[in-house]
């Protein structure tokens, strides 16, 4: 019975080959990463969801006021503070409307302190990403975890957003939502 032996040179070559295999992030098109990284880091998770027609400002799950929110994705973290008026609270809680991305969430389950959103975001050039997030909320805070899927069939890239109401009144120099 012949026994195959590997030489140190073959072992080194195998190790080098296995180390040079690209990770999922490396295999994604660079253009896709260029699109999704800023979106996720900048707050795609707050992108504008379709709000159910029956939901009104009077039925809001969170209170207006001065809020701080932190988004985290692809190793980037961003914290902002905004003043949210009563007329904007549903848009704030349901999602930050951006100039770049429009999102719809056909799945939007919000109630009893829990929220789940699933949908898609599309930019002006027609590029789409699938988005999922879920978490908990109170009148003065929320925390969502989820992610974005750049290419169908690939894993979701993890991301999160946490927010807390700093005060009922906004400072004079506050940036408005």
Short mmCIF file of C-alpha atoms in Angstrom, two decimals:
data_model
loop_
_atom_site.label_atom_id
_atom_site.label_comp_id
_atom_site.label_asym_id
_atom_site.label_seq_id
_atom_site.Cartn_x
_atom_site.Cartn_y
_atom_site.Cartn_z
CA UNK A 1 0.00 0.00 0.00
CA UNK A 2 1.52 3.25 -1.10
CA UNK A 3 1.54 6.09 1.33
CA UNK A 4 1.58 9.62 -0.05
CA UNK A 5 3.75 12.07 1.73
CA UNK A 6 3.53 15.79 1.28
CA UNK A 7 6.68 17.73 1.08
CA UNK A 8 7.11 20.92 3.07
CA UNK A 9 6.94 22.78 -0.23
CA UNK A 10 3.50 21.26 -1.03
CA UNK A 11 2.22 22.00 2.48
CA UNK A 12 3.33 25.61 2.21
CA UNK A 13 1.63 25.92 -1.17
CA UNK A 14 -1.63 24.49 0.22
CA UNK A 15 -1.49 26.84 3.21
CA UNK A 16 -0.81 29.80 0.98
CA UNK A 17 -3.70 28.84 -1.32
CA UNK A 18 -6.13 28.47 1.59
CA UNK A 19 -5.03 31.80 3.06
CA UNK A 20 -5.46 33.55 -0.25
CA UNK A 21 -9.09 32.48 -0.66
CA UNK A 22 -11.16 35.63 -0.55
CA UNK A 23 -13.68 36.17 2.22
CA UNK A 24 -17.31 36.90 1.42
CA UNK A 25 -16.63 40.63 1.68
CA UNK A 26 -13.67 40.25 -0.69
CA UNK A 27 -15.80 38.32 -3.19
CA UNK A 28 -18.51 40.98 -3.31
CA UNK A 29 -18.21 43.37 -6.21
CA UNK A 30 -16.26 46.44 -5.13
CA UNK A 31 -19.01 48.59 -6.58
CA UNK A 32 -21.55 46.86 -4.33
CA UNK A 33 -19.43 47.53 -1.27
CA UNK A 34 -19.00 51.14 -2.33
CA UNK A 35 -22.78 51.41 -2.44
CA UNK A 36 -23.73 49.60 0.73
CA UNK A 37 -21.02 50.61 3.22
CA UNK A 38 -21.92 54.31 3.37
CA UNK A 39 -25.62 53.52 3.35
CA UNK A 40 -25.37 51.12 6.23
CA UNK A 41 -22.98 53.27 8.21
CA UNK A 42 -24.95 56.41 7.54
CA UNK A 43 -28.27 55.06 8.53
CA UNK A 44 -29.87 52.90 5.87
CA UNK A 45 -31.50 51.11 8.75
CA UNK A 46 -33.42 54.29 9.32
CA UNK A 47 -34.43 54.49 5.68
CA UNK A 48 -37.99 55.47 4.94
CA UNK A 49 -40.40 52.59 5.47
CA UNK A 50 -43.93 52.59 4.16
CA UNK A 51 -46.05 53.53 7.15
CA UNK A 52 -49.40 51.87 7.46
CA UNK A 53 -52.20 54.32 6.58
CA UNK A 54 -53.94 53.72 9.90
CA UNK A 55 -50.91 54.91 11.85
CA UNK A 56 -51.05 58.58 12.81
CA UNK A 57 -48.92 60.86 14.93
CA UNK A 58 -51.35 60.31 17.81
CA UNK A 59 -50.55 56.58 17.66
CA UNK A 60 -46.78 57.03 17.64
CA UNK A 61 -44.73 54.45 19.48
CA UNK A 62 -42.02 56.93 20.55
CA UNK A 63 -42.10 60.52 21.78
CA UNK A 64 -40.86 63.64 19.98
CA UNK A 65 -37.95 65.59 21.41
CA UNK A 66 -34.17 65.64 21.24
CA UNK A 67 -32.83 62.22 20.20
CA UNK A 68 -29.42 60.64 19.83
CA UNK A 69 -29.05 57.64 17.54
CA UNK A 70 -26.08 55.47 16.68
CA UNK A 71 -25.77 53.31 13.59
CA UNK A 72 -23.16 50.62 13.24
CA UNK A 73 -22.32 48.59 10.12
CA UNK A 74 -19.30 47.19 8.34
CA UNK A 75 -17.04 48.26 11.19
CA UNK A 76 -18.19 51.87 11.00
CA UNK A 77 -20.10 53.62 13.76
CA UNK A 78 -21.87 56.95 13.50
CA UNK A 79 -23.73 58.91 16.18
CA UNK A 80 -26.02 61.86 15.51
CA UNK A 81 -28.33 64.03 17.56
CA UNK A 82 -31.51 65.44 16.04
CA UNK A 83 -34.55 67.33 17.17
CA UNK A 84 -37.68 65.42 16.17
CA UNK A 85 -40.93 67.39 15.94
CA UNK A 86 -44.28 65.73 16.74
CA UNK A 87 -45.14 65.82 13.02
CA UNK A 88 -41.92 63.89 12.21
CA UNK A 89 -41.94 61.23 14.92
CA UNK A 90 -43.48 58.47 12.78
CA UNK A 91 -40.95 59.10 10.03
CA UNK A 92 -38.15 59.12 12.62
CA UNK A 93 -39.22 55.91 14.36
CA UNK A 94 -40.17 54.18 11.15
CA UNK A 95 -37.21 55.47 9.27
CA UNK A 96 -35.06 58.38 8.31
CA UNK A 97 -35.97 59.52 4.84
CA UNK A 98 -32.80 60.17 2.92
CA UNK A 99 -32.21 61.82 -0.43
CA UNK A 100 -30.29 58.77 -1.68
CA UNK A 101 -32.41 55.81 -0.61
CA UNK A 102 -36.12 55.05 -0.65
CA UNK A 103 -37.18 52.00 1.28
CA UNK A 104 -40.37 50.07 1.54
CA UNK A 105 -41.12 47.55 4.24
CA UNK A 106 -43.97 45.25 3.24
CA UNK A 107 -43.34 43.51 6.56
CA UNK A 108 -43.77 46.02 9.36
CA UNK A 109 -44.87 44.61 12.70
CA UNK A 110 -44.83 47.14 15.54
CA UNK A 111 -46.51 46.73 18.90
CA UNK A 112 -46.13 45.87 22.57
CA UNK A 113 -42.53 47.07 22.65
CA UNK A 114 -41.32 44.93 19.73
CA UNK A 115 -40.73 45.89 16.10
CA UNK A 116 -39.78 43.96 12.97
CA UNK A 117 -39.17 45.40 9.50
CA UNK A 118 -38.33 43.57 6.26
CA UNK A 119 -38.12 45.21 2.88
CA UNK A 120 -35.92 46.72 0.22
CA UNK A 121 -34.09 49.98 -0.31
CA UNK A 122 -33.42 51.45 -3.74
CA UNK A 123 -31.24 54.38 -4.75
CA UNK A 124 -31.78 56.78 -7.66
CA UNK A 125 -29.72 54.56 -9.96
CA UNK A 126 -32.03 51.61 -9.31
CA UNK A 127 -29.62 49.67 -7.12
CA UNK A 128 -31.47 47.59 -4.52
CA UNK A 129 -30.56 45.98 -1.26
CA UNK A 130 -32.73 43.79 0.95
CA UNK A 131 -33.06 45.03 4.53
CA UNK A 132 -34.14 43.27 7.73
CA UNK A 133 -34.23 44.60 11.25
CA UNK A 134 -35.95 43.83 14.51
CA UNK A 135 -35.71 44.84 18.11
CA UNK A 136 -37.38 46.50 21.03
CA UNK A 137 -38.62 50.01 21.78
CA UNK A 138 -40.07 52.18 24.51
CA UNK A 139 -41.38 55.74 24.28
CA UNK A 140 -37.85 57.03 24.89
CA UNK A 141 -35.54 54.49 23.24
CA UNK A 142 -35.21 51.77 20.65
CA UNK A 143 -32.64 49.22 19.59
CA UNK A 144 -32.76 47.36 16.28
CA UNK A 145 -30.42 44.74 14.91
CA UNK A 146 -30.45 43.35 11.43
CA UNK A 147 -28.61 43.76 8.21
CA UNK A 148 -28.54 44.24 4.47
CA UNK A 149 -28.21 41.74 1.68
CA UNK A 150 -26.39 43.17 -1.32
CA UNK A 151 -26.73 40.19 -3.64
CA UNK A 152 -29.62 37.73 -3.40
CA UNK A 153 -28.53 34.45 -1.87
CA UNK A 154 -25.62 35.94 0.07
CA UNK A 155 -25.60 36.38 3.84
CA UNK A 156 -26.91 39.57 5.38
CA UNK A 157 -24.20 42.00 6.47
CA UNK A 158 -24.90 42.78 10.15
CA UNK A 159 -25.84 46.27 11.25
CA UNK A 160 -27.58 47.93 14.18
CA UNK A 161 -29.17 51.13 15.34
CA UNK A 162 -29.81 52.29 18.86
CA UNK A 163 -31.56 55.50 19.82
CA UNK A 164 -32.46 57.31 23.00
CA UNK A 165 -34.43 60.42 23.76
CA UNK A 166 -32.12 62.89 25.46
CA UNK A 167 -34.81 65.40 26.42
CA UNK A 168 -38.33 66.57 25.66
CA UNK A 169 -37.02 70.02 24.67
CA UNK A 170 -34.49 70.64 21.94
CA UNK A 171 -31.53 72.99 22.43
CA UNK A 172 -31.62 76.25 20.48
CA UNK A 173 -28.84 75.13 18.13
CA UNK A 174 -30.26 71.64 17.47
CA UNK A 175 -30.33 70.18 13.99
CA UNK A 176 -33.86 69.22 13.01
CA UNK A 177 -34.81 65.89 11.58
#
